[in-house]
Short mmCIF file of C-alpha atoms in Angstrom, two decimals:
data_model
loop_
_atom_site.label_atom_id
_atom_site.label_comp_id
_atom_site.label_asym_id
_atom_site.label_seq_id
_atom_site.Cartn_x
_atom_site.Cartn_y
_atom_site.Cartn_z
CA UNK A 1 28.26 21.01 -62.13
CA UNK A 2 26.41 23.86 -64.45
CA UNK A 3 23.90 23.99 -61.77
CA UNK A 4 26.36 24.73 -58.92
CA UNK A 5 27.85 27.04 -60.36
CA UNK A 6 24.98 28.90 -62.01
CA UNK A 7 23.62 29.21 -58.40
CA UNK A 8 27.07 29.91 -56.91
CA UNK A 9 27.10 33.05 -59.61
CA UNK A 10 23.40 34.18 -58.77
CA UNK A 11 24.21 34.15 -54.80
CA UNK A 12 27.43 36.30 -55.80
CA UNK A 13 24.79 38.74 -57.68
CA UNK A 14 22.61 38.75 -55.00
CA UNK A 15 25.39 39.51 -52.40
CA UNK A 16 26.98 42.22 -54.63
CA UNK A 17 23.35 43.84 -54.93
CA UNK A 18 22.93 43.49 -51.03
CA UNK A 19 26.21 45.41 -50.34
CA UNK A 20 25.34 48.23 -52.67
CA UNK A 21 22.20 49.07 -50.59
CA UNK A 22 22.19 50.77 -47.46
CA UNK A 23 19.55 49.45 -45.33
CA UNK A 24 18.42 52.94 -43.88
CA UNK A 25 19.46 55.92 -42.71
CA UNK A 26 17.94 55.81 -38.96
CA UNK A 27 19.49 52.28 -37.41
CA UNK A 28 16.66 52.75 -34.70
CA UNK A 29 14.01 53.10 -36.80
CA UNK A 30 15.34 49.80 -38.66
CA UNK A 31 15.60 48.35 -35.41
CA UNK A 32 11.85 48.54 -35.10
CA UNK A 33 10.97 48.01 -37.85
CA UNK A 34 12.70 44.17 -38.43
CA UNK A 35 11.31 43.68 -34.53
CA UNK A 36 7.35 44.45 -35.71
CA UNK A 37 8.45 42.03 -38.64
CA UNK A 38 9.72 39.46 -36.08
CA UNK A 39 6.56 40.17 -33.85
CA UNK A 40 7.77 41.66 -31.11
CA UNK A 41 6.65 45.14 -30.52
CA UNK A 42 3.85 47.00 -31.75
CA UNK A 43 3.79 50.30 -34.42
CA UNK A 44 4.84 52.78 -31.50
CA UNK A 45 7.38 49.89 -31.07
CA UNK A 46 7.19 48.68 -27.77
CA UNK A 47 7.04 45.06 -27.11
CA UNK A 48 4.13 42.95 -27.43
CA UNK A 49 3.05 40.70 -24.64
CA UNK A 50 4.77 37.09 -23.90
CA UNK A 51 7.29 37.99 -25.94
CA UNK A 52 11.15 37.22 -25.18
CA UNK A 53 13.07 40.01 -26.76
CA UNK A 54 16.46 41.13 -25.34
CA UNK A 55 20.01 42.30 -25.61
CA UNK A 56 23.45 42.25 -23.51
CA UNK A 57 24.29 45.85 -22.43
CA UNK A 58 28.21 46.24 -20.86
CA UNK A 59 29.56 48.92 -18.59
CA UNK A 60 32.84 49.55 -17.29
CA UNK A 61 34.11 48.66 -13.21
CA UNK A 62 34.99 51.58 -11.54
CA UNK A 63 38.44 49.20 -10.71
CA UNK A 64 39.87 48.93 -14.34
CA UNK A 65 41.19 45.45 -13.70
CA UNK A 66 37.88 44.29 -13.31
CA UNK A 67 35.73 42.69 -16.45
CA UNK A 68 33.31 44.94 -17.41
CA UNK A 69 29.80 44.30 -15.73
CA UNK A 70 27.41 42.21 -18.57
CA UNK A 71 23.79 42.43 -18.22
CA UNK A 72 21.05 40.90 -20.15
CA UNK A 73 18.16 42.75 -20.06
CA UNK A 74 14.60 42.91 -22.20
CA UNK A 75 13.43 45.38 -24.68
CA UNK A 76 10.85 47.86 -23.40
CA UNK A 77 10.30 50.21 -26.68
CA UNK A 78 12.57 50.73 -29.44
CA UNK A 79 12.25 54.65 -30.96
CA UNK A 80 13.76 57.28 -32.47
CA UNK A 81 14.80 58.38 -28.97
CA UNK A 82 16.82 55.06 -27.97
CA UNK A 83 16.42 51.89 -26.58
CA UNK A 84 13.89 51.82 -23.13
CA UNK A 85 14.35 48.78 -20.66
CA UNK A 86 14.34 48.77 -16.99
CA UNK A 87 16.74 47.17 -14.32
CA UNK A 88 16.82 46.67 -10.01
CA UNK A 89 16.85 49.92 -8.51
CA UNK A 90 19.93 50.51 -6.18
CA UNK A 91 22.48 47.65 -8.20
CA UNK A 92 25.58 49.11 -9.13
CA UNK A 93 24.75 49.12 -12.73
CA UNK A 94 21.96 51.15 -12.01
CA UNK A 95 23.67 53.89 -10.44
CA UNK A 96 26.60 53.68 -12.94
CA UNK A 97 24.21 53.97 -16.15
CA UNK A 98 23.02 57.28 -14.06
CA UNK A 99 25.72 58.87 -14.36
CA UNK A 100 26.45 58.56 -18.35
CA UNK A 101 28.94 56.58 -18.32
CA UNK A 102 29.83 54.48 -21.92
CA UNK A 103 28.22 51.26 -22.61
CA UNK A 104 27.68 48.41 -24.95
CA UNK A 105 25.22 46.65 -26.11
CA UNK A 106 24.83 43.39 -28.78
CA UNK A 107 21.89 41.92 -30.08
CA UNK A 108 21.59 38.76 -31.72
CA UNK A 109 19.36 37.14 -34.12
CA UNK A 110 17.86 34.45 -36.27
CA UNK A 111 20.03 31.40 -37.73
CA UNK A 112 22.65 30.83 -39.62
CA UNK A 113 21.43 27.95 -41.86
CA UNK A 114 20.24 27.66 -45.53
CA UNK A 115 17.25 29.74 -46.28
CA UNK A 116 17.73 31.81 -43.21
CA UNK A 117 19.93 34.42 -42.11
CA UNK A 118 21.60 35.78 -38.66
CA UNK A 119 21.11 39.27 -37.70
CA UNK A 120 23.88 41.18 -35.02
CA UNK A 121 23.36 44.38 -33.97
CA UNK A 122 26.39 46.16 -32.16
CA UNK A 123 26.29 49.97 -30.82
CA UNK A 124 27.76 52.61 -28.17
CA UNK A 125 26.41 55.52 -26.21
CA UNK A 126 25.11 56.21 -22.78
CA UNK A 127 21.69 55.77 -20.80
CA UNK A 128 19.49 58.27 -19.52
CA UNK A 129 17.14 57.52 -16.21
CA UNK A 130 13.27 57.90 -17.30
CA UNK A 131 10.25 57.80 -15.70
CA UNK A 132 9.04 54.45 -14.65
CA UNK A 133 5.38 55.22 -15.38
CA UNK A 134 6.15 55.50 -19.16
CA UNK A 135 7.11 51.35 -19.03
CA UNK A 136 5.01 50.07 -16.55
CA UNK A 137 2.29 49.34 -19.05
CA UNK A 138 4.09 47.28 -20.60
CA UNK A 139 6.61 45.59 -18.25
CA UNK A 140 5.89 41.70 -17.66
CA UNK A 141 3.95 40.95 -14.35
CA UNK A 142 7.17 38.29 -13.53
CA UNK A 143 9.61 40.57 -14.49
CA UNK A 144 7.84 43.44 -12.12
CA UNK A 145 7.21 40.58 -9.39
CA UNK A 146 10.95 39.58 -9.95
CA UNK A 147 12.57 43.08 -9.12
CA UNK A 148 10.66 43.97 -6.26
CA UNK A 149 10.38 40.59 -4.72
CA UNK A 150 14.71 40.47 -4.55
CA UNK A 151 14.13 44.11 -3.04
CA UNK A 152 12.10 42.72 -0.44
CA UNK A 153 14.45 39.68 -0.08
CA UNK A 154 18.01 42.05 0.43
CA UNK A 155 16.14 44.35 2.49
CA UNK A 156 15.20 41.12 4.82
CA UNK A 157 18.54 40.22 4.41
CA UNK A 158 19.83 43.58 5.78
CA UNK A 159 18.04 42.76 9.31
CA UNK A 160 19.31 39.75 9.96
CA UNK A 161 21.79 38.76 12.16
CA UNK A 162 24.61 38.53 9.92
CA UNK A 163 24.08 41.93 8.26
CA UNK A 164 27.17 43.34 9.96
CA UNK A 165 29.37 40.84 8.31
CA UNK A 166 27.89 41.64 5.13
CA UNK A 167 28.39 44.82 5.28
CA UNK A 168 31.88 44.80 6.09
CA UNK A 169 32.08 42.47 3.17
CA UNK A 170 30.70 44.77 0.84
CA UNK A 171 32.79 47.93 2.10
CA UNK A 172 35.76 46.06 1.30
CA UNK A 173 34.57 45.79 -2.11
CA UNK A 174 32.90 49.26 -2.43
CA UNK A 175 35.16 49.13 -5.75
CA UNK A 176 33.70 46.72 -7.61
CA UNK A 177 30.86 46.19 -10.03
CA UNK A 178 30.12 42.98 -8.76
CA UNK A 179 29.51 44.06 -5.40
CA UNK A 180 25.87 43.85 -3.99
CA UNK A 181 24.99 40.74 -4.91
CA UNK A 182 22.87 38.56 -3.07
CA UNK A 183 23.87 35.00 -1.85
CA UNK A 184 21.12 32.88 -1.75
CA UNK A 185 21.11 30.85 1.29
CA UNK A 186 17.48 28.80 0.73
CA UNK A 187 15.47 28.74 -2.43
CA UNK A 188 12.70 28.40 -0.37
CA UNK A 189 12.44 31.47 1.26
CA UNK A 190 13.45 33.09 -2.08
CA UNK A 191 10.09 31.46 -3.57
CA UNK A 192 7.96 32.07 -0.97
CA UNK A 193 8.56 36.10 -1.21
CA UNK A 194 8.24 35.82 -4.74
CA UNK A 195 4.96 34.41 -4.54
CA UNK A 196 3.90 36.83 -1.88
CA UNK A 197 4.72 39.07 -4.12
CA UNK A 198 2.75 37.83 -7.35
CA UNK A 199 -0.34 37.29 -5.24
CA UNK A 200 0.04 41.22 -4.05
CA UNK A 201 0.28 41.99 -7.96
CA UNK A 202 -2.93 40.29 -8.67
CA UNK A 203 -4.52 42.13 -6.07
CA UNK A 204 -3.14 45.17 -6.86
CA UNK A 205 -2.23 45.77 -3.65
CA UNK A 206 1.94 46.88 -4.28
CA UNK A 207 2.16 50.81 -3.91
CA UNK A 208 3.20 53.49 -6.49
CA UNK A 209 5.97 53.86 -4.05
CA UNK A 210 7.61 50.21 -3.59
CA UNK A 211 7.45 49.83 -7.73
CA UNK A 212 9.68 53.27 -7.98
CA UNK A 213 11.80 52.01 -5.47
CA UNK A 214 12.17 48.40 -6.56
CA UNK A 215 12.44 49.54 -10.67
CA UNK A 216 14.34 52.27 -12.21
CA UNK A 217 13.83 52.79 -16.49
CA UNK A 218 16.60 54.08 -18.33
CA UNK A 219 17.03 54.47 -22.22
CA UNK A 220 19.94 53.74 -23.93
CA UNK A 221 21.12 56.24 -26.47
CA UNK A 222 23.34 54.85 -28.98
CA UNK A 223 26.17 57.13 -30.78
CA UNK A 224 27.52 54.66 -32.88
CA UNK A 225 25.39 51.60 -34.60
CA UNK A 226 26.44 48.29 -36.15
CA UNK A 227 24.19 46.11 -38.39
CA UNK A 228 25.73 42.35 -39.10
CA UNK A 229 23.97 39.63 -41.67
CA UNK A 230 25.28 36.56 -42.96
CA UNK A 231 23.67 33.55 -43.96
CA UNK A 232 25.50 30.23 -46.00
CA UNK A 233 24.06 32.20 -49.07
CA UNK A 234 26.43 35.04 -48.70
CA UNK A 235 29.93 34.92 -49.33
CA UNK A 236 30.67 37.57 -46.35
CA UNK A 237 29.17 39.71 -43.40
CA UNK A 238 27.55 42.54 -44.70
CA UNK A 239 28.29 44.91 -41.95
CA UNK A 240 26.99 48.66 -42.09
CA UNK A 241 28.13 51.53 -39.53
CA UNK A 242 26.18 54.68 -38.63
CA UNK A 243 27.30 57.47 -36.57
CA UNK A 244 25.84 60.50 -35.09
CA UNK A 245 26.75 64.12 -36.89
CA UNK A 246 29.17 65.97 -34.68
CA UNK A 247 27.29 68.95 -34.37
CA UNK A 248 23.21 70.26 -36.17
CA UNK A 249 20.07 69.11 -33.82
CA UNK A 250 16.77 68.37 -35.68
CA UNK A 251 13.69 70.24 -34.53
CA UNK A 252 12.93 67.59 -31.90
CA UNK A 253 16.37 68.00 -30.67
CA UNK A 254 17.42 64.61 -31.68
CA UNK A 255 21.34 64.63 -33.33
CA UNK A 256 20.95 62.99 -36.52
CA UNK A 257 22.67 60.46 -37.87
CA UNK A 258 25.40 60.50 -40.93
CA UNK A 259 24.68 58.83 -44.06
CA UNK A 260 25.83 54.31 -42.88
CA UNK A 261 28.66 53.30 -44.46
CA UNK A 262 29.91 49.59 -45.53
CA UNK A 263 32.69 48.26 -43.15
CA UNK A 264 35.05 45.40 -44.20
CA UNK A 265 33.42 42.32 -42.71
CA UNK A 266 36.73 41.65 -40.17
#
């Protein structure tokens, strides 16, 4: 009909304008800025309380025919400076995001349905370990209470009578990112030093100590950015790339990024 396709040619306008526009020149700062929009994190952009706001974040085995290792972890702060979240001290991917090694992440978004739109955000780089006090403020209680209470749990685990055969179990898999994890034996004992541990919270009575050895903080620092949107009103991804300049530092020592180009959508 007229009206189809007078709407058809207005979403095709719309589209065309949306391609010709670059969305920003700092992905990070964009970043933030759609997550205060979504009501996540505050102006200083870290996240807001009760708030479920996460991404996937992939490193490489050290044995190449391994899978990579996939995490999902939460959003601490988005800035300038990176991406800030926090994972169990002492897991392989915590020592292997030490070191620099490349990594992934993805972040998904919204819907794809009429009237609303889905949002993917792709990038590369490397993590950096920071300070735990600069997250703590803003960590959830159960995600705090989560980390040190399976710290408490492997380190019971470790002095029990089968901690020889685990630990000739996990030499002879030294290799591999999936090594170090924890079998659950009974769900009970699991809960009840998991409440322990919640009730100690309250009180206030964990140490400085046990949270730095239970939590380590990294931030992510991406070198290359992707930012996906499609919706039933488009008639493709619109798909924008930024990259870092190869050389030239800003005055807080920050590389800055090139001007985002438009990728093909495949």
């Amino acid at each position: 009909t007229t009206t189809s396709f007078s709407a058809s040619k207005t979403r095709i306008r719309t589209n065309r304008r949306m391609m010709a526009t670059a969305p920003g020149s700092d992905p990070l700062f964009l970043l933030k800025e759609e997550a205060m929009k979504r009501q996540q994190c505050d102006s200083s952009g870290y996240r807001l309380p009760d708030v479920f706001w996460a991404f996937s974040i992939a490193i490489q085995s050290d044995d190449l025919m391994m899978p990579p290792s996939l995490r999902t972890v939460s959003f601490q702060r988005v800035s300038e400076d990176g991406i800030d979240f926090c994972i169990k001290r002492g897991s392989k991917a915590a020592k292997a995001f030490a070191t620099g090694q490349p990594v992934s992440i993805l972040l998904q978004q919204g819907k794809y349905e009429f009237g609303e739109s889905i949002l993917q955000w792709r990038a590369g780089g490397h993590c950096e370990a920071i300070p735990i006090e600069d997250l703590l403020p803003v960590i959830p209680d159960y995600t705090i209470a989560g980390m040190v209470a399976s710290k408490r749990f492997q380190q019971q685990q470790q002095h029990s009578t089968d901690s020889n055969a685990a630990a000739a179990a996990t030499e002879s898999s030294a290799g591999s990112m999936f090594s170090h994890r924890t079998v659950v034996q009974s769900s009970t004992q699991v809960t009840s030093v998991i409440q322990s541990t919640i009730a100690e919270m309250e009180e206030g009575t964990i140490s400085e100590k046990e949270l730095e050895n239970s939590i380590k903080a990294f931030r992510f620092h991406p070198d290359r950015v992707e930012r996906m949107t499609a919706s039933p009103d488009q008639i493709m991804w619109i798909r924008w790339e930024w990259e870092r300049e190869s050389s030239g530092d800003c005055p807080e020592g920050t590389i800055l990024w090139k001007e985002p180009v438009m990728l093909l959508p495949h």
